Amino acid sequence: MNLHFPKNFLWGGAIAANQVEGAYNEDGKGLSSADVKPYGIFGDVVDRQAVTMTAMKDRAIDFYHRYPEDVALFAEMGFSCLRTSIAWSRIFPHGDEKQPNEAGLTFYDKLFDEMAKYQITPLITLSHYEMPYHLIEAYGGWGNRKLIDFFEHYARTVFTRYKDKVKYWLTFNEINMSLHEPFTGVGLPGDSNKQAIYQAIHHQLVASAKAVKACHEIIPDSQIGNMLLGGIAYPLTPKPDDVLAAIAENQQWLYFGDVQVRGSYPGYMKRFFKENHIDLQITPEDTDALKYTVDFISFSYYMSCCATADDREKLKGNILDMVPNPYLEASEWGWQIDPKGLRILLNMLYERYQKPLFIVENGLGAKDTLEADGTVNDDYRINYLNDHLVQVAQAIEDGVAVMGYTSWGPIDLISASKAEIVKRYGFIYVDLNPDGSGSLNRIKKKSFSWYKDVIESNGKTLVIKS
Ligand code: BG6
C-alpha cells in the first residue's frame, strides 16, 4: 500500500496557552481557572490570592516571551499549521468587561504575525481548559447562562480583531471532559450533581453554536470546528451486554458531537436525561442557536479503552473509568497505545458525520533523557507517531476526509493532568526541571528531524510495519 496524504494536508503541532505561555499575571492578564489549579486538572483548587506559591504553569516554558524562537523551530520542521489557544483571561481579565485588554490582544497579534512570516496557518482554540476565574467566583461558572453572552462577546472580539489573520477556529477544547472534570470544563465544583453538570454543558454547547454563527458572520472565509476527546470504547467481550455498554459509553462523548454537528440533542440522550432525572432548561432561543453547526470535527486521540456491563471488570478502570484492553501495551502513564484505534475512530466519526475531520492532538508522553552529548534519543516517540500516522493514511485510503494532523506538544510543555514536566511530548526538549529550575533552553530531539522528513515527504518516509 502507498501512503498517501492529500497535497494540502495541514501538518504541525498543537499547544495550549496555559501549558506554554507562562506570564500568568503579565500585561493585565486576569487569573484563570487553570491558574487556580496549580497541580493540574486532577489536582485541587487553590486560593491563589491567599496562598503564596509559584506554580509550574506560572512560567511554564515562557512561550509568552520566547515564541519567536519556538515558531522558527516549528518552521524549521516544516509546519504548515500550529494549533494554539487564546487565553480568554488575557483578553477579558474578569470575563465580564465590555472593553478588552489591549495588551492581551497585541500579544496574539504579534504571535500570528510571527507565524505568518513562515506561512504557518494558525488553528486557534477559543477556550482550552481555562476561563477567567472571576466568572466562576462571581457567577458560578457555566452553571449560569450569563456565561453564554460573556463567551459570545469574547468570541466576537477575537474574530473581529484577527479576521485577516486566523481562518481556522475551534470552540472548546475536549468539550466532553466536563463529565470527568467539571471545574476545568464548566467551572463547577468536582462534586456537582449530574443535573448541574449537564445544564452547564448545555449552556456551553449553546455558546459554542453562537460562536460558530459569529465566526461565519465576521469571517466568511473561515472554518470553525468543535473539539472532542476521542475516547473510543470497544466492548470488552462479544457479549451483547458489553456491546451495549460500549455503545452507551461512546454515546456519552459522541452526544457532544451530535449536538455540535447535527444541531440538536439525539434521542438516546433524551432517554438518558429522563432515566437519570435530569431536567434540562432549554429555551426556544437555545434550540434555534444550536442549529448553527460546525464546519469540521476535530478531536484528540491518545488511547482507546474497553467497556463492560460486568461490575467486577469495571473496578479495573482508571481515572476516566476506562477499562483496560488485554491486547494492548500502555505508556509509562498507563495510557494504552492503540494506533489502529485511530483508524477505527476516524472511520467511525466520518461514517457518522460525513464532515472533514482534523486530528488536533496525538502523541506520546514519556520520560526523556538528555544525554551528556546533548542528544535526546526518543525512538519510542518516533515509533508511536509513525504507527499512528500510518493508520491516518489507512483511514484516508478508506475514504475518510482528513484535513490535517497536529501532534500534541511539539515542544515540551507542562502536562494538563498533573502540571508536571517529567511527562514530555516534544520534538524539542526544554531544559526545565520538576522543581521549576532550568535554563529553558530549547534542544532538538532525534524526533525533530524525523518529523521534518515526514512533513517534507508528505508522509512518504513513514514505515508500514506488519
Ligand atoms: C488533552 C489536553 O487532554 O491531553 C491537553 O487537551 C493535554 O491539554 C493532553 O496536555 C495530554 O494530557 P497530559 O496530562 O499528558 O498533559
XYZ file of C-alpha atoms and ligand atoms in Angstrom:
482
model
C 0.000 0.000 0.000
C 1.215 3.529 -0.816
C 0.968 6.083 1.930
C -0.931 8.979 0.518
C -1.720 12.259 2.213
C -3.597 14.978 0.315
C -1.459 17.742 -1.198
C -2.845 20.471 1.054
C -2.766 18.325 4.212
C -2.044 20.518 7.253
C 0.949 19.194 9.175
C 2.017 20.588 12.501
C 1.734 20.600 16.259
C -0.647 21.663 18.996
C -0.044 23.595 22.197
C -2.287 25.442 24.651
C -1.863 28.873 26.233
C -1.904 27.786 29.872
C 0.595 24.981 29.290
C 3.235 27.003 27.435
C 2.878 30.748 27.820
C 3.653 31.379 31.499
C 3.455 35.157 32.186
C 0.298 34.278 34.099
C -0.139 37.750 35.544
C 1.623 39.917 32.962
C 0.230 42.682 30.786
C -3.092 42.799 32.581
C -3.959 39.111 32.355
C -6.587 38.033 34.893
C -6.466 34.903 36.993
C -7.860 31.913 35.105
C -9.377 28.601 36.164
C -6.080 26.983 35.115
C -4.106 29.324 37.410
C -6.069 28.179 40.460
C -5.374 24.522 39.643
C -1.587 24.606 40.075
C -1.326 20.815 40.382
C -3.166 20.139 37.158
C -6.736 19.440 36.197
C -6.970 16.450 38.523
C -5.462 18.438 41.422
C -7.113 20.714 43.993
C -8.306 24.270 43.531
C -6.053 26.687 45.429
C -6.852 30.218 46.551
C -4.022 31.951 44.700
C -4.741 35.266 46.394
C -4.333 33.797 49.884
C -1.571 31.260 49.262
C 1.895 32.386 48.256
C 3.251 29.873 45.813
C 4.797 29.520 42.404
C 3.179 27.024 40.109
C 4.869 25.346 37.137
C 2.333 26.915 34.794
C 3.134 30.452 36.072
C 6.291 30.466 33.964
C 5.636 27.266 32.008
C 8.121 27.222 29.118
C 7.917 31.014 28.805
C 6.439 30.870 25.319
C 4.994 34.331 26.024
C 8.495 35.791 25.660
C 10.227 33.117 23.594
C 7.634 32.496 20.888
C 9.784 33.869 18.032
C 12.437 31.224 18.698
C 9.811 28.481 19.033
C 7.885 29.451 15.925
C 11.179 29.485 13.988
C 11.863 25.928 15.202
C 8.373 24.820 14.135
C 9.024 26.399 10.748
C 12.316 24.532 10.510
C 10.368 21.277 10.898
C 8.168 22.441 8.028
C 4.945 23.031 9.967
C 2.130 24.292 7.783
C -0.134 24.586 10.839
C 0.182 25.431 14.505
C -2.684 24.910 16.873
C -2.671 27.068 19.969
C -5.284 28.760 22.121
C -6.066 32.268 23.224
C -6.136 32.714 26.993
C -9.580 34.248 27.488
C -8.338 35.993 30.667
C -5.674 37.887 28.672
C -8.413 39.448 26.569
C -11.059 39.832 29.286
C -9.252 39.558 32.655
C -12.511 39.138 34.566
C -14.593 37.858 31.699
C -17.480 40.294 32.171
C -15.873 43.544 30.973
C -17.220 45.408 27.966
C -13.793 46.526 26.734
C -10.988 44.062 26.018
C -7.457 44.332 27.373
C -5.422 45.787 24.513
C -2.119 44.322 25.746
C -3.593 40.818 25.568
C -4.875 41.383 22.045
C -1.486 42.745 20.988
C 0.321 39.626 22.188
C -1.699 37.378 19.874
C -1.337 39.861 17.011
C 2.409 39.503 17.324
C 2.204 35.720 17.605
C 0.024 35.377 14.493
C 2.313 37.778 12.588
C 5.290 35.634 13.524
C 3.512 32.536 12.224
C 2.592 34.350 9.002
C 6.275 35.070 8.373
C 6.720 31.308 7.809
C 3.323 30.634 6.208
C 2.228 28.669 9.247
C -1.579 28.507 9.346
C -2.985 29.219 12.806
C -5.666 26.894 14.180
C -6.979 28.678 17.254
C -8.937 27.256 20.178
C -11.111 29.821 21.922
C -11.030 28.039 25.264
C -8.508 25.354 26.094
C -9.152 24.225 29.663
C -9.341 27.763 31.029
C -11.729 30.611 31.653
C -11.498 33.830 33.694
C -11.670 32.727 37.341
C -13.889 35.693 38.200
C -16.655 34.091 36.135
C -16.523 31.094 38.464
C -16.389 33.107 41.685
C -18.953 35.744 40.823
C -21.327 33.828 38.545
C -20.902 30.136 39.352
C -19.211 29.282 36.053
C -21.153 27.762 33.173
C -23.995 26.880 35.532
C -25.080 30.449 34.904
C -26.477 31.148 31.448
C -24.981 34.656 31.523
C -21.743 32.910 30.556
C -23.190 32.354 27.075
C -23.216 36.123 26.486
C -19.777 36.684 28.001
C -18.317 33.974 25.803
C -20.050 35.258 22.702
C -18.705 38.746 23.385
C -15.189 37.319 23.797
C -15.522 35.242 20.610
C -16.825 38.198 18.583
C -13.995 40.366 19.906
C -11.249 37.998 18.804
C -12.939 37.122 15.490
C -13.145 40.842 14.666
C -9.596 41.537 15.736
C -7.965 38.589 13.948
C -10.286 38.171 10.974
C -7.485 38.723 8.482
C -5.003 36.519 10.317
C -6.913 33.458 11.528
C -9.223 31.397 9.329
C -9.378 28.130 11.303
C -11.002 28.135 14.724
C -12.098 25.654 17.380
C -14.581 26.410 20.165
C -13.973 24.409 23.388
C -11.091 22.003 23.871
C -12.237 18.448 24.661
C -15.711 19.718 25.470
C -16.702 16.282 26.796
C -14.052 16.487 29.558
C -16.569 18.279 31.806
C -18.155 14.932 32.561
C -14.878 13.850 34.198
C -13.515 17.170 35.464
C -16.337 19.711 35.800
C -14.207 22.516 37.261
C -11.872 22.645 34.277
C -14.633 22.196 31.742
C -17.502 24.268 33.072
C -16.219 25.896 36.278
C -18.319 23.776 38.650
C -17.122 22.060 41.853
C -15.906 18.489 41.356
C -18.753 17.051 43.449
C -21.543 18.743 41.470
C -24.531 16.569 40.655
C -25.430 15.384 37.158
C -28.280 17.857 36.808
C -25.907 20.791 37.384
C -23.170 19.420 35.128
C -25.394 18.629 32.135
C -27.125 22.007 32.454
C -23.753 23.816 32.464
C -22.664 21.737 29.470
C -25.871 22.727 27.727
C -25.010 26.410 28.207
C -21.560 25.729 26.800
C -22.998 23.926 23.770
C -25.237 26.927 23.089
C -22.226 29.250 23.465
C -20.259 27.059 21.048
C -23.056 27.287 18.453
C -23.276 31.066 18.894
C -19.528 31.285 18.302
C -19.967 29.279 15.079
C -22.614 31.744 13.895
C -20.484 34.753 14.840
C -17.426 33.291 13.129
C -19.306 32.786 9.864
C -20.719 36.318 10.041
C -17.446 38.068 10.859
C -15.015 35.897 8.848
C -16.980 34.485 5.878
C -13.959 32.608 4.526
C -13.295 30.864 7.834
C -13.909 27.329 9.043
C -14.781 26.565 12.614
C -14.823 23.175 14.298
C -15.602 21.563 17.620
C -13.058 19.609 19.633
C -13.783 16.237 21.225
C -11.735 13.978 23.444
C -11.889 10.938 21.204
C -12.204 8.338 23.942
C -13.280 5.383 21.860
C -14.513 2.340 23.820
C -14.556 -1.229 22.488
C -16.768 -3.934 24.011
C -14.596 -5.914 26.449
C -16.125 -9.166 25.128
C -18.585 -10.055 22.330
C -21.354 -10.424 24.958
C -24.297 -8.329 23.747
C -24.410 -6.630 27.150
C -20.809 -5.498 26.705
C -21.593 -4.283 23.194
C -24.461 -2.229 24.592
C -22.171 -0.952 27.366
C -19.685 0.217 24.701
C -22.446 1.936 22.731
C -23.615 3.710 25.884
C -20.091 4.756 26.830
C -19.351 6.127 23.376
C -22.663 7.986 23.357
C -21.542 9.883 26.440
C -18.919 11.685 24.382
C -20.461 11.404 20.923
C -23.535 13.302 22.060
C -21.440 16.468 22.195
C -20.529 15.898 18.570
C -24.115 15.086 17.664
C -25.320 18.404 19.088
C -22.479 20.388 17.532
C -22.610 18.714 14.121
C -26.301 17.848 13.773
C -27.740 20.767 15.732
C -29.955 19.037 18.301
C -29.912 16.502 21.129
C -30.074 12.887 19.930
C -32.852 10.545 21.095
C -30.539 8.431 23.249
C -29.643 11.495 25.328
C -33.280 12.393 25.839
C -33.750 8.882 27.210
C -30.609 9.187 29.347
C -31.821 12.501 30.811
C -35.240 11.028 31.554
C -33.866 7.904 33.212
C -31.414 9.911 35.285
C -34.000 12.519 36.341
C -32.137 15.296 34.586
C -34.412 18.085 33.520
C -32.536 20.492 31.233
C -33.758 24.049 30.935
C -33.663 24.584 27.165
C -35.222 27.811 25.888
C -36.637 28.183 22.338
C -33.744 30.582 21.700
C -31.284 27.829 22.709
C -32.925 25.389 20.309
C -32.557 27.911 17.470
C -28.957 28.695 18.371
C -27.933 25.019 18.340
C -28.829 24.863 14.646
C -25.581 26.686 13.826
C -23.350 23.688 13.319
C -19.613 23.281 12.868
C -17.775 23.017 9.546
C -15.462 20.243 10.647
C -14.851 17.945 13.590
C -11.592 17.967 15.469
C -10.512 15.611 18.196
C -7.679 14.388 20.362
C -6.640 10.764 20.342
C -4.180 9.153 22.733
C -5.678 5.780 23.596
C -8.689 3.526 23.426
C -10.378 1.600 26.195
C -12.959 -1.109 26.799
C -16.461 -1.028 28.183
C -18.246 -3.765 30.037
C -21.512 -4.460 31.783
C -19.654 -6.548 34.394
C -19.210 -4.570 37.621
C -16.123 -6.550 38.670
C -14.314 -5.662 35.439
C -15.331 -2.016 35.798
C -13.287 -1.806 39.004
C -10.140 -2.164 36.903
C -10.919 1.166 35.234
C -8.663 4.204 35.692
C -9.491 7.799 36.492
C -11.665 8.214 33.403
C -13.416 4.890 34.165
C -11.582 3.292 31.269
C -11.393 -0.499 31.467
C -8.048 -1.755 30.098
C -7.758 -3.760 26.899
C -5.863 -7.038 27.484
C -4.363 -6.876 23.968
C -2.620 -3.516 24.283
C 0.539 -2.174 25.871
C 0.487 1.046 27.858
C 2.677 4.147 28.112
C 4.597 4.946 31.317
C 1.474 6.803 32.399
C -0.801 3.808 31.810
C -2.358 5.175 28.590
C -2.952 2.195 26.318
C -1.286 2.551 22.952
C -3.559 1.662 20.041
C -2.600 3.069 16.627
C -5.330 1.111 14.847
C -7.827 2.700 17.212
C -7.127 5.962 15.406
C -8.150 4.444 12.071
C -11.253 2.970 13.708
C -12.132 6.323 15.265
C -11.616 8.237 12.003
C -13.896 5.815 10.180
C -16.476 5.908 12.943
C -16.655 9.712 13.012
C -16.707 10.044 9.247
C -19.445 7.470 8.816
C -21.465 9.271 11.449
C -20.991 12.870 10.312
C -19.679 12.928 6.729
C -17.748 16.100 7.544
C -13.999 16.702 7.358
C -12.003 15.571 10.367
C -8.926 17.152 11.929
C -6.682 15.253 14.353
C -5.605 18.106 16.586
C -3.879 16.117 19.346
C -1.989 12.848 19.375
C 1.328 11.979 20.915
C 3.325 10.081 23.483
C 4.025 11.484 26.936
C 7.288 9.927 28.100
C 10.308 10.500 30.324
C 13.157 11.686 28.118
C 16.848 11.578 28.921
C 19.121 14.396 27.897
C 22.400 12.596 27.209
C 25.800 14.003 28.110
C 26.406 14.784 24.430
C 23.245 16.906 24.330
C 21.081 14.450 22.392
C 17.682 13.016 23.244
C 17.150 9.668 21.553
C 13.391 9.351 21.614
C 12.889 6.371 19.321
C 9.824 5.351 21.359
C 8.153 8.632 20.341
C 9.117 8.163 16.696
C 7.595 4.667 16.778
C 4.398 5.865 18.398
C 3.898 8.706 15.941
C 4.927 6.657 12.921
C 2.418 3.937 13.764
C -0.411 6.392 14.330
C 0.303 8.325 11.149
C 0.329 5.098 9.132
C -3.192 4.500 10.426
C -4.197 8.027 9.414
C -3.031 7.172 5.890
C -5.042 3.950 6.071
C -8.151 5.903 7.024
C -7.567 8.321 4.150
C -7.356 5.279 1.897
C -10.672 4.137 3.426
C -12.154 7.343 2.053
C -12.132 9.470 5.217
C -11.640 13.220 4.635
C -8.802 14.254 6.947
C -7.787 17.927 6.926
C -4.637 17.670 8.965
C -2.676 16.390 11.902
C -1.194 18.450 14.723
C 0.741 16.301 17.161
C 0.375 17.232 20.811
C 3.172 19.216 22.394
C 5.717 19.632 19.571
C 7.786 21.366 22.232
C 7.874 20.029 25.812
C 5.204 21.716 27.900
C 3.506 21.470 31.269
C 1.170 18.493 31.362
C -2.518 19.149 31.804
C -3.441 16.357 34.183
C -0.742 16.869 36.812
C 1.082 20.056 35.787
C 4.355 18.164 35.583
C 7.319 18.468 33.220
C 8.632 14.907 33.551
C 5.977 13.814 31.060
C 7.258 15.190 27.775
C 5.730 15.103 24.306
C 8.029 17.319 22.270
C 10.272 17.128 19.255
C 12.027 19.958 21.089
C 13.384 19.381 24.589
C 13.054 22.205 27.088
C 15.664 22.456 29.843
C 13.244 22.612 32.749
C 13.374 20.530 35.931
C 10.485 19.293 38.073
C 11.354 21.891 40.750
C 10.983 24.679 38.195
C 14.722 25.327 37.791
C 16.451 25.155 34.402
C 17.683 27.444 31.647
C 14.588 26.848 29.459
C 16.964 26.346 26.548
C 15.482 24.519 23.577
C 17.243 21.373 22.294
C 16.236 19.357 19.218
C 15.460 15.697 19.931
C 16.015 12.864 17.460
C 12.304 13.043 16.575
C 12.797 16.629 15.351
C 14.492 15.631 12.103
C 12.267 12.553 11.821
C 9.106 14.698 11.831
C 10.739 17.200 9.469
C 11.313 14.369 6.979
C 7.748 13.114 7.355
C 6.353 16.559 6.596
C 8.772 17.259 3.754
C 7.919 13.956 2.076
C 4.181 14.348 2.845
C 4.251 11.069 4.717
C 6.344 9.045 2.261
C 9.049 8.360 4.865
C 6.615 6.679 7.246
C 7.227 2.986 7.722
C 4.476 0.401 7.450
C 5.100 -2.440 9.884
C 3.338 -5.745 9.852
C -5.520 16.578 26.265
C -5.499 18.049 26.507
O -6.433 16.012 27.142
O -4.410 15.826 26.566
C -4.120 18.668 26.625
O -6.266 18.748 25.548
C -3.225 17.727 27.396
O -4.236 19.929 27.195
C -3.131 16.406 26.656
O -1.966 18.243 27.671
C -2.225 15.390 27.298
O -2.504 15.241 28.664
P -1.353 15.385 29.736
O -1.999 15.272 31.039
O -0.396 14.296 29.436
O -0.758 16.735 29.517
